[in-house]
Amino acid sequence: VSKHKKKHEPPQEITLPIAPMLDMTFQLLSLFILTFRPAPLEGQIAMNLPALKDVKSSSTPATVDPTIEDAAKMTVTISEAQGGVGALSLKTLDKPEGITVPDADLKQLVKMLKDRQQGLSKEQMVVMIEGGGELTYSALMSVVNACREAGFGIGFNKPT
Amino acid sequence: MSHGGGEGGDNEPNLTPLLDLVLQLVMFFMINANFVMEQVSKDVELPSASMARPQESKERESGPVFLNIVPTEKVPKAAESSGDETGKPAVTSMVLVTGQNPMKPAQLQTYLKTRMADAQRTAGKKDVDTVVIIRADKNVRYKDVFQVLSVCKSVGFKNVQLRALRGG
């Protein structure tokens, strides 16, 4: 009898209470909006360090980079001035005393490096960077950036 | 839900499209939220470099090693204890690694050796391809960055990345 009764009952209207769900969703949304901080665009400058077997016994190796034996022996010397770049010079095999970069201008350095690219193999496209220990990392990075712009790999000499 | 409003009927607004929209916004923020900001330190102010390349997505055997180098002034406890008799700070930079106490660049070797041993265990017979990511503050000194690079080299890490802000 009860089964028969149920059959004739009008279907119950199910209403889903959306308002509380919306409340919660708004709370979540406000949390995410308030805590949202887009990450700064970080990039990388990759370096390959020599294999362990190539590391000399010295506790502080003089250079940090591969293929320096094959490199064109070019060195960018940074003269530090109050942590920044005071003067720049480019030492090459034919000019071991160094060529001064006019006004320590990084664009000039890029041009000078690009002029010396011809005839170099990929392994020789490495510039060593040397400078004073008190040089700031931002100043160092500006020179690293210029060398990379000219298409060269970089290595670091022991700080003077 | 509302079934059209007759006189005296329930005049409920239709909330479904609003809910859809809000859920989409929530999803957007969830996806873009940086729950784990890698192992980076917020104290590091990176220098800019226009030639910095986008971060690589290559999968490696073991996760990267993050080394955050900050000036000693940014690590209050370290700044107190790092002065010598003359009051001049003897240590100019500290290396911050997630889950570790701030380290002087010279103390880094022990930690890196442990990470290298872990990486070698993971790699088995293959070469260790772990990347060391150096995030140095723009005000740290070249000598400190060089010291960290030297320690990485002496421990045997081959792949090193210098992080910088792209552009500028």
XYZ file of N, CA, C and O in Angstrom, chain B residues 14-168:
620
model
N 18.890 34.746 -10.578
C 19.589 33.544 -11.036
C 21.087 33.693 -10.735
O 21.785 34.483 -11.367
N 21.541 32.942 -9.755
C 22.929 33.102 -9.292
C 23.911 32.199 -10.038
O 25.121 32.325 -9.885
N 23.391 31.300 -10.825
C 24.279 30.304 -11.439
C 25.367 30.923 -12.326
O 26.539 30.584 -12.172
N 25.033 31.847 -13.230
C 26.107 32.433 -14.051
C 27.139 33.170 -13.208
O 28.330 33.127 -13.491
N 26.655 33.814 -12.141
C 27.573 34.539 -11.255
C 28.538 33.552 -10.588
O 29.750 33.788 -10.514
N 27.967 32.445 -10.139
C 28.795 31.419 -9.500
C 29.816 30.862 -10.485
O 30.984 30.643 -10.147
N 29.374 30.640 -11.710
C 30.291 30.153 -12.751
C 31.475 31.093 -12.910
O 32.633 30.682 -12.934
N 31.130 32.357 -13.023
C 32.169 33.366 -13.236
C 33.139 33.413 -12.059
O 34.367 33.431 -12.239
N 32.581 33.415 -10.864
C 33.433 33.509 -9.671
C 34.323 32.270 -9.554
O 35.508 32.356 -9.227
N 33.753 31.106 -9.865
C 34.572 29.888 -9.803
C 35.700 29.931 -10.823
O 36.812 29.470 -10.554
N 35.405 30.498 -11.977
C 36.469 30.624 -12.981
C 37.579 31.544 -12.483
O 38.762 31.271 -12.666
N 37.167 32.631 -11.839
C 38.170 33.546 -11.267
C 38.987 32.844 -10.190
O 40.209 32.996 -10.131
N 38.319 32.094 -9.342
C 39.028 31.357 -8.280
C 40.040 30.404 -8.898
O 41.195 30.313 -8.469
N 39.600 29.721 -9.959
C 40.523 28.781 -10.613
C 41.732 29.509 -11.183
O 42.868 29.051 -11.063
N 41.485 30.669 -11.792
C 42.587 31.454 -12.357
C 43.617 31.798 -11.279
O 44.817 31.606 -11.445
N 43.121 32.296 -10.157
C 44.047 32.707 -9.096
C 44.737 31.497 -8.463
O 45.900 31.571 -8.079
N 44.013 30.390 -8.365
C 44.638 29.191 -7.787
C 45.783 28.708 -8.656
O 46.845 28.335 -8.176
N 45.530 28.723 -9.976
C 46.559 28.223 -10.896
C 47.776 29.144 -10.876
O 48.916 28.701 -10.923
N 47.507 30.437 -10.790
C 48.616 31.390 -10.863
C 49.283 31.679 -9.522
O 50.340 32.312 -9.490
N 48.649 31.220 -8.457
C 49.255 31.477 -7.138
C 50.537 30.674 -7.011
O 50.621 29.538 -7.470
N 51.522 31.295 -6.417
C 52.799 30.594 -6.204
C 52.799 30.028 -4.794
O 53.224 30.683 -3.864
N 52.287 28.831 -4.678
C 52.249 28.242 -3.339
C 53.665 27.975 -2.831
O 54.007 28.273 -1.726
N 54.457 27.391 -3.696
C 55.843 27.149 -3.314
C 56.699 28.003 -4.234
O 56.810 27.718 -5.412
N 57.231 29.070 -3.700
C 58.049 29.977 -4.518
C 59.424 29.355 -4.700
O 60.436 29.922 -4.308
N 59.468 28.188 -5.298
C 60.692 27.410 -5.397
C 61.351 27.456 -4.023
O 60.673 27.321 -3.012
N 62.636 27.642 -3.964
C 63.274 27.803 -2.653
C 63.978 29.135 -2.643
O 65.148 29.231 -2.340
N 63.221 30.134 -3.063
C 63.842 31.434 -3.211
C 63.647 32.263 -1.949
O 62.726 32.046 -1.190
N 64.556 33.183 -1.757
C 64.458 34.065 -0.606
C 63.948 35.412 -1.074
O 64.403 35.950 -2.089
N 62.996 35.935 -0.331
C 62.434 37.238 -0.709
C 63.422 38.368 -0.441
O 63.234 39.482 -0.904
N 64.455 38.079 0.358
C 65.429 39.120 0.685
C 66.367 39.433 -0.478
O 67.086 40.417 -0.439
N 66.375 38.556 -1.470
C 67.319 38.740 -2.571
C 66.746 39.704 -3.604
O 65.669 39.488 -4.140
N 67.476 40.777 -3.839
C 67.111 41.705 -4.925
C 68.031 41.393 -6.093
O 69.222 41.725 -6.059
N 67.479 40.741 -7.086
C 68.313 40.305 -8.207
C 68.681 41.476 -9.105
O 67.895 42.409 -9.257
N 69.877 41.427 -9.726
C 70.194 42.448 -10.737
C 69.441 42.126 -12.028
O 68.909 41.029 -12.179
N 69.411 43.062 -12.931
C 68.739 42.822 -14.218
C 69.770 42.430 -15.269
O 70.918 42.878 -15.214
N 69.330 41.625 -16.204
C 70.192 41.257 -17.331
C 69.297 40.956 -18.522
O 68.465 40.044 -18.454
N 69.474 41.739 -19.571
C 68.596 41.549 -20.736
C 68.873 40.227 -21.435
O 68.020 39.699 -22.136
N 70.085 39.683 -21.236
C 70.431 38.436 -21.925
C 70.064 37.190 -21.110
O 70.359 36.077 -21.536
N 69.448 37.398 -19.957
C 69.035 36.236 -19.164
C 67.950 35.488 -19.924
O 67.005 36.085 -20.408
N 68.129 34.202 -20.033
C 67.203 33.356 -20.788
C 66.063 32.876 -19.885
O 66.250 32.774 -18.677
N 64.924 32.553 -20.498
C 63.839 31.993 -19.675
C 64.305 30.712 -18.979
O 65.189 30.012 -19.485
N 63.678 30.441 -17.853
C 64.093 29.263 -17.089
C 63.806 28.001 -17.888
O 62.768 27.886 -18.513
N 64.737 27.078 -17.823
C 64.586 25.836 -18.588
C 63.575 24.913 -17.906
O 63.423 24.933 -16.682
N 62.888 24.134 -18.744
C 61.904 23.204 -18.182
C 62.372 21.757 -18.307
O 61.595 20.831 -18.151
N 63.668 21.582 -18.597
C 64.216 20.243 -18.773
C 64.106 19.440 -17.469
O 64.462 19.937 -16.400
N 63.632 18.224 -17.607
C 63.500 17.386 -16.399
C 64.845 16.763 -16.066
O 65.563 16.282 -16.933
N 65.181 16.807 -14.809
C 66.457 16.254 -14.375
C 66.219 15.201 -13.305
O 65.156 15.139 -12.716
N 67.270 14.410 -13.091
C 67.166 13.314 -12.115
C 66.851 13.838 -10.717
O 66.045 13.300 -10.002
N 67.539 14.906 -10.346
C 67.308 15.449 -9.007
C 67.010 16.942 -9.098
O 67.398 17.605 -10.065
N 66.337 17.429 -8.089
C 65.923 18.838 -8.081
C 67.103 19.780 -7.974
O 68.203 19.372 -7.589
N 66.884 21.049 -8.330
C 67.984 22.001 -8.269
C 68.358 22.371 -6.831
O 67.570 22.175 -5.916
N 69.556 22.882 -6.690
C 70.018 23.375 -5.388
C 69.976 24.895 -5.459
O 70.642 25.488 -6.312
N 69.188 25.502 -4.626
C 69.074 26.959 -4.627
C 70.016 27.552 -3.583
O 69.965 27.156 -2.414
N 70.839 28.474 -4.013
C 71.716 29.181 -3.078
C 71.383 30.672 -3.175
O 71.614 31.297 -4.223
N 70.807 31.212 -2.142
C 70.464 32.637 -2.114
C 71.571 33.375 -1.363
O 71.814 33.078 -0.195
N 72.225 34.288 -2.044
C 73.320 35.023 -1.396
C 72.831 36.442 -1.103
O 72.422 37.159 -2.019
N 72.873 36.802 0.152
C 72.404 38.141 0.544
C 73.486 38.852 1.369
O 74.308 38.194 2.010
N 73.478 40.179 1.347
C 74.427 40.899 2.210
C 74.127 40.582 3.680
O 72.971 40.346 4.046
N 75.158 40.596 4.494
C 75.004 40.230 5.910
C 73.967 41.100 6.615
O 73.267 40.621 7.502
N 73.846 42.364 6.199
C 72.881 43.266 6.851
C 71.460 42.726 6.770
O 70.619 43.060 7.594
N 71.187 41.934 5.759
C 69.825 41.419 5.593
C 69.552 40.193 6.456
O 68.440 39.672 6.448
N 70.583 39.706 7.129
C 70.394 38.567 8.034
C 70.743 39.071 9.435
O 71.914 39.055 9.811
N 69.757 39.568 10.196
C 70.049 40.265 11.454
C 70.959 39.487 12.406
O 71.942 40.028 12.894
N 70.669 38.209 12.636
C 71.479 37.428 13.580
C 72.921 37.310 13.108
O 73.851 37.396 13.889
N 73.065 37.114 11.797
C 74.402 36.965 11.236
C 75.171 38.271 11.349
O 76.361 38.292 11.646
N 74.454 39.394 11.147
C 75.110 40.700 11.209
C 75.666 40.959 12.608
O 76.745 41.533 12.762
N 74.938 40.481 13.641
C 75.405 40.697 15.019
C 76.675 39.914 15.313
O 77.577 40.387 15.983
N 76.727 38.683 14.783
C 77.827 37.804 15.155
C 79.002 37.824 14.196
O 79.990 37.159 14.421
N 78.888 38.580 13.106
C 79.940 38.470 12.106
C 81.013 39.559 12.224
O 81.951 39.572 11.449
N 80.889 40.449 13.188
C 81.883 41.506 13.313
C 83.169 41.013 13.961
O 83.160 40.086 14.761
N 84.264 41.619 13.611
C 85.518 41.288 14.280
C 85.772 42.313 15.393
O 84.897 43.113 15.723
N 86.981 42.316 15.964
C 87.264 43.185 17.114
C 87.097 44.671 16.772
O 86.721 45.479 17.609
N 87.373 45.012 15.532
C 87.295 46.422 15.157
C 85.861 46.862 14.862
O 85.621 48.019 14.560
N 84.944 45.935 14.933
C 83.556 46.262 14.672
C 83.201 46.177 13.203
O 82.044 46.231 12.823
N 84.195 46.010 12.375
C 83.940 45.920 10.937
C 83.449 44.504 10.611
O 84.045 43.532 11.071
N 82.372 44.368 9.869
C 81.909 43.013 9.593
C 82.937 42.219 8.796
O 83.424 42.670 7.762
N 83.280 41.056 9.330
C 84.269 40.221 8.664
C 83.643 39.466 7.501
O 84.294 39.185 6.508
N 82.377 39.150 7.647
C 81.668 38.419 6.599
C 80.702 39.390 5.945
O 79.894 40.020 6.618
N 80.810 39.533 4.629
C 79.962 40.518 3.955
C 78.684 39.906 3.394
O 77.747 40.625 3.099
N 78.677 38.587 3.250
C 77.494 37.945 2.683
C 77.184 36.642 3.392
O 78.069 36.017 3.976
N 75.924 36.268 3.328
C 75.493 34.988 3.884
C 74.735 34.230 2.806
O 74.083 34.834 1.948
N 74.827 32.912 2.885
C 74.095 32.081 1.927
C 72.867 31.530 2.627
O 72.973 30.924 3.693
N 71.713 31.777 2.030
C 70.459 31.287 2.605
C 69.977 30.093 1.786
O 69.883 30.167 0.574
N 69.708 29.024 2.501
C 69.171 27.819 1.864
C 67.954 27.403 2.677
O 68.010 27.398 3.913
N 66.864 27.088 1.992
C 65.633 26.704 2.684
C 65.899 25.515 3.614
O 66.506 24.524 3.214
N 65.473 25.654 4.847
C 65.621 24.564 5.803
C 66.968 24.516 6.488
O 67.240 23.595 7.258
N 67.828 25.462 6.201
C 69.167 25.491 6.808
C 69.368 26.842 7.488
O 68.767 27.839 7.092
N 70.255 26.865 8.467
C 70.627 28.143 9.062
C 71.450 28.936 8.049
O 72.100 28.337 7.180
N 71.416 30.269 8.145
C 72.275 31.048 7.236
C 73.737 30.606 7.351
O 74.228 30.357 8.449
N 74.354 30.469 6.205
C 75.742 29.976 6.191
C 76.670 31.040 5.628
O 76.263 31.802 4.742
N 77.889 31.036 6.131
C 78.911 31.861 5.494
C 79.338 31.126 4.220
O 79.265 29.896 4.188
N 79.772 31.877 3.202
C 80.169 31.191 1.962
C 81.180 30.061 2.215
O 81.119 29.016 1.575
N 82.070 30.257 3.201
C 83.075 29.238 3.471
C 82.481 27.974 4.103
O 83.083 26.905 4.037
N 81.313 28.107 4.715
C 80.689 26.946 5.381
C 79.830 26.124 4.426
O 79.254 25.106 4.818
N 79.753 26.576 3.206
C 78.815 25.973 2.261
C 79.225 24.572 1.818
O 78.383 23.755 1.442
N 80.506 24.301 1.909
C 81.034 23.059 1.351
C 80.361 21.818 1.945
O 80.008 20.892 1.215
N 80.175 21.823 3.258
C 79.596 20.650 3.926
C 78.193 20.392 3.395
O 77.836 19.253 3.081
N 77.412 21.465 3.282
C 76.042 21.312 2.791
C 76.039 20.806 1.350
O 75.299 19.875 1.006
N 76.891 21.397 0.525
C 76.897 20.997 -0.886
C 77.376 19.556 -1.060
O 76.916 18.846 -1.945
N 78.289 19.136 -0.178
C 78.766 17.743 -0.269
C 77.619 16.781 0.027
O 77.500 15.733 -0.613
N 76.782 17.152 0.986
C 75.631 16.310 1.312
C 74.690 16.235 0.114
O 74.202 15.162 -0.245
N 74.448 17.404 -0.500
C 73.552 17.425 -1.663
C 74.146 16.627 -2.823
O 73.422 15.960 -3.563
N 75.457 16.710 -2.971
C 76.109 15.960 -4.045
C 75.979 14.459 -3.802
O 75.695 13.689 -4.729
N 76.136 14.052 -2.533
C 76.010 12.627 -2.199
C 74.583 12.142 -2.505
O 74.404 11.057 -3.079
N 73.592 12.960 -2.166
C 72.192 12.613 -2.466
C 71.986 12.487 -3.979
O 71.336 11.560 -4.452
N 72.544 13.471 -4.694
C 72.374 13.479 -6.151
C 73.046 12.265 -6.786
O 72.511 11.658 -7.716
N 74.202 11.892 -6.248
C 74.912 10.729 -6.798
C 74.118 9.448 -6.540
O 74.072 8.553 -7.375
N 73.492 9.386 -5.359
C 72.667 8.225 -5.020
C 71.479 8.126 -5.985
O 71.138 7.065 -6.472
N 70.880 9.278 -6.283
C 69.719 9.299 -7.191
C 70.138 8.960 -8.618
O 69.446 8.230 -9.328
N 71.270 9.509 -9.023
C 71.703 9.331 -10.417
C 72.206 7.922 -10.682
O 72.165 7.445 -11.815
N 72.666 7.222 -9.652
C 73.218 5.877 -9.844
C 74.489 5.936 -10.667
O 75.427 6.654 -10.322
N 74.443 5.221 -11.806
C 75.662 5.180 -12.625
C 75.757 6.350 -13.596
O 76.789 6.564 -14.223
N 74.644 7.079 -13.713
C 74.676 8.228 -14.639
C 75.422 9.401 -14.000
O 75.684 9.402 -12.799
N 75.718 10.385 -14.863
C 76.361 11.599 -14.346
C 75.348 12.418 -13.549
O 74.172 12.440 -13.880
N 75.845 13.094 -12.548
C 74.973 13.976 -11.755
C 74.626 15.195 -12.611
O 75.516 15.862 -13.138
N 73.332 15.429 -12.793
C 72.940 16.577 -13.624
C 72.246 17.670 -12.791
O 71.533 18.515 -13.337
N 72.479 17.638 -11.510
C 71.854 18.632 -10.631
C 72.330 20.049 -10.983
O 73.517 20.260 -11.222
N 71.378 20.955 -11.011
C 71.724 22.352 -11.311
C 71.833 23.129 -10.000
O 70.976 22.996 -9.120
N 72.863 23.898 -9.882
C 72.977 24.815 -8.742
C 72.517 26.188 -9.224
O 73.061 26.722 -10.197
N 71.492 26.690 -8.602
C 70.951 27.994 -9.005
C 71.411 29.038 -7.997
O 71.078 28.955 -6.812
N 72.189 29.972 -8.472
C 72.725 31.011 -7.600
C 71.886 32.269 -7.757
O 71.806 32.845 -8.848
N 71.248 32.651 -6.697
C 70.448 33.880 -6.690
C 71.165 34.854 -5.752
O 71.021 34.764 -4.542
N 71.941 35.715 -6.342
C 72.731 36.632 -5.524
C 72.106 38.016 -5.546
O 71.646 38.480 -6.603
N 72.077 38.638 -4.392
C 71.573 40.004 -4.281
C 72.492 40.937 -5.075
O 73.693 40.713 -5.155
N 71.898 41.980 -5.643
C 72.702 42.880 -6.483
C 73.774 43.619 -5.698
O 74.709 44.151 -6.279
N 73.643 43.643 -4.373
C 74.634 44.368 -3.573
C 75.736 43.482 -2.997
O 76.620 43.997 -2.311
N 75.671 42.184 -3.230
C 76.742 41.346 -2.679
C 78.020 41.548 -3.483
O 78.003 42.052 -4.604
N 79.110 41.175 -2.869
C 80.421 41.438 -3.478
C 80.831 40.287 -4.396
O 80.466 39.134 -4.159
N 81.610 40.657 -5.384
C 82.126 39.682 -6.348
C 82.882 38.564 -5.638
O 82.730 37.391 -5.969
N 83.661 38.923 -4.609
C 84.480 37.912 -3.927
C 83.595 36.823 -3.315
O 83.960 35.647 -3.298
N 82.409 37.204 -2.837
C 81.520 36.216 -2.220
C 80.883 35.303 -3.275
O 80.764 34.101 -3.066
N 80.480 35.922 -4.380
C 79.906 35.116 -5.466
C 80.958 34.152 -5.998
O 80.686 32.969 -6.231
N 82.172 34.654 -6.146
C 83.256 33.815 -6.657
C 83.546 32.660 -5.703
O 83.780 31.531 -6.131
N 83.507 32.972 -4.418
C 83.773 31.924 -3.420
C 82.716 30.814 -3.510
O 83.042 29.624 -3.457
N 81.463 31.222 -3.674
C 80.378 30.236 -3.791
C 80.570 29.405 -5.059
O 80.445 28.174 -5.032
N 80.917 30.085 -6.164
C 81.160 29.356 -7.418
C 82.317 28.366 -7.254
O 82.256 27.237 -7.733
N 83.339 28.812 -6.559
C 84.506 27.949 -6.359
C 84.152 26.705 -5.546
O 84.616 25.609 -5.850
N 83.314 26.916 -4.521
C 82.911 25.770 -3.692
C 82.082 24.791 -4.538
O 82.300 23.579 -4.474
N 81.176 25.327 -5.354
C 80.368 24.465 -6.234
C 81.281 23.626 -7.129
O 81.076 22.439 -7.314
N 82.273 24.305 -7.657
C 83.203 23.631 -8.560
C 83.995 22.559 -7.829
O 84.142 21.437 -8.320
N 84.467 22.881 -6.635
C 85.303 21.920 -5.909
C 84.494 20.705 -5.449
O 85.013 19.605 -5.368
N 83.196 20.915 -5.188
C 82.350 19.781 -4.779
C 82.010 18.903 -5.982
O 81.785 17.702 -5.837
N 82.008 19.497 -7.167
C 81.794 18.703 -8.371
C 80.516 19.007 -9.128
O 80.157 18.277 -10.042
N 79.837 20.076 -8.767
C 78.653 20.461 -9.539
C 79.104 21.113 -10.838
O 79.939 22.009 -10.830
N 78.521 20.622 -11.940
C 78.951 21.137 -13.245
C 78.013 22.200 -13.791
O 78.422 23.088 -14.520
N 76.740 22.040 -13.495
C 75.755 22.967 -14.065
C 75.394 24.039 -13.048
O 74.854 23.733 -11.992
N 75.705 25.246 -13.402
C 75.409 26.362 -12.509
C 74.638 27.416 -13.295
O 74.927 27.662 -14.462
N 73.650 27.970 -12.670
C 72.905 29.066 -13.305
C 72.977 30.294 -12.410
O 72.795 30.189 -11.202
N 73.225 31.419 -13.034
C 73.156 32.691 -12.309
C 71.796 33.288 -12.622
O 71.449 33.460 -13.786
N 71.037 33.567 -11.604
C 69.706 34.116 -11.833
C 69.746 35.645 -11.892
O 70.491 36.281 -11.142
N 68.939 36.208 -12.770
C 68.812 37.667 -12.878
C 67.407 37.974 -13.362
O 66.730 37.093 -13.903
N 66.992 39.191 -13.145
C 65.681 39.586 -13.654
C 65.804 39.839 -15.143
O 66.758 40.486 -15.592
N 64.872 39.309 -15.877
C 64.920 39.485 -17.330
C 64.529 40.908 -17.702
O 63.664 41.508 -17.082
N 65.201 41.393 -18.734
C 64.932 42.759 -19.190
C 65.779 43.749 -18.423
O 66.603 43.384 -17.593
N 65.583 45.014 -18.697
C 66.315 46.059 -17.989
C 67.614 46.424 -18.631
O 68.083 45.852 -19.551
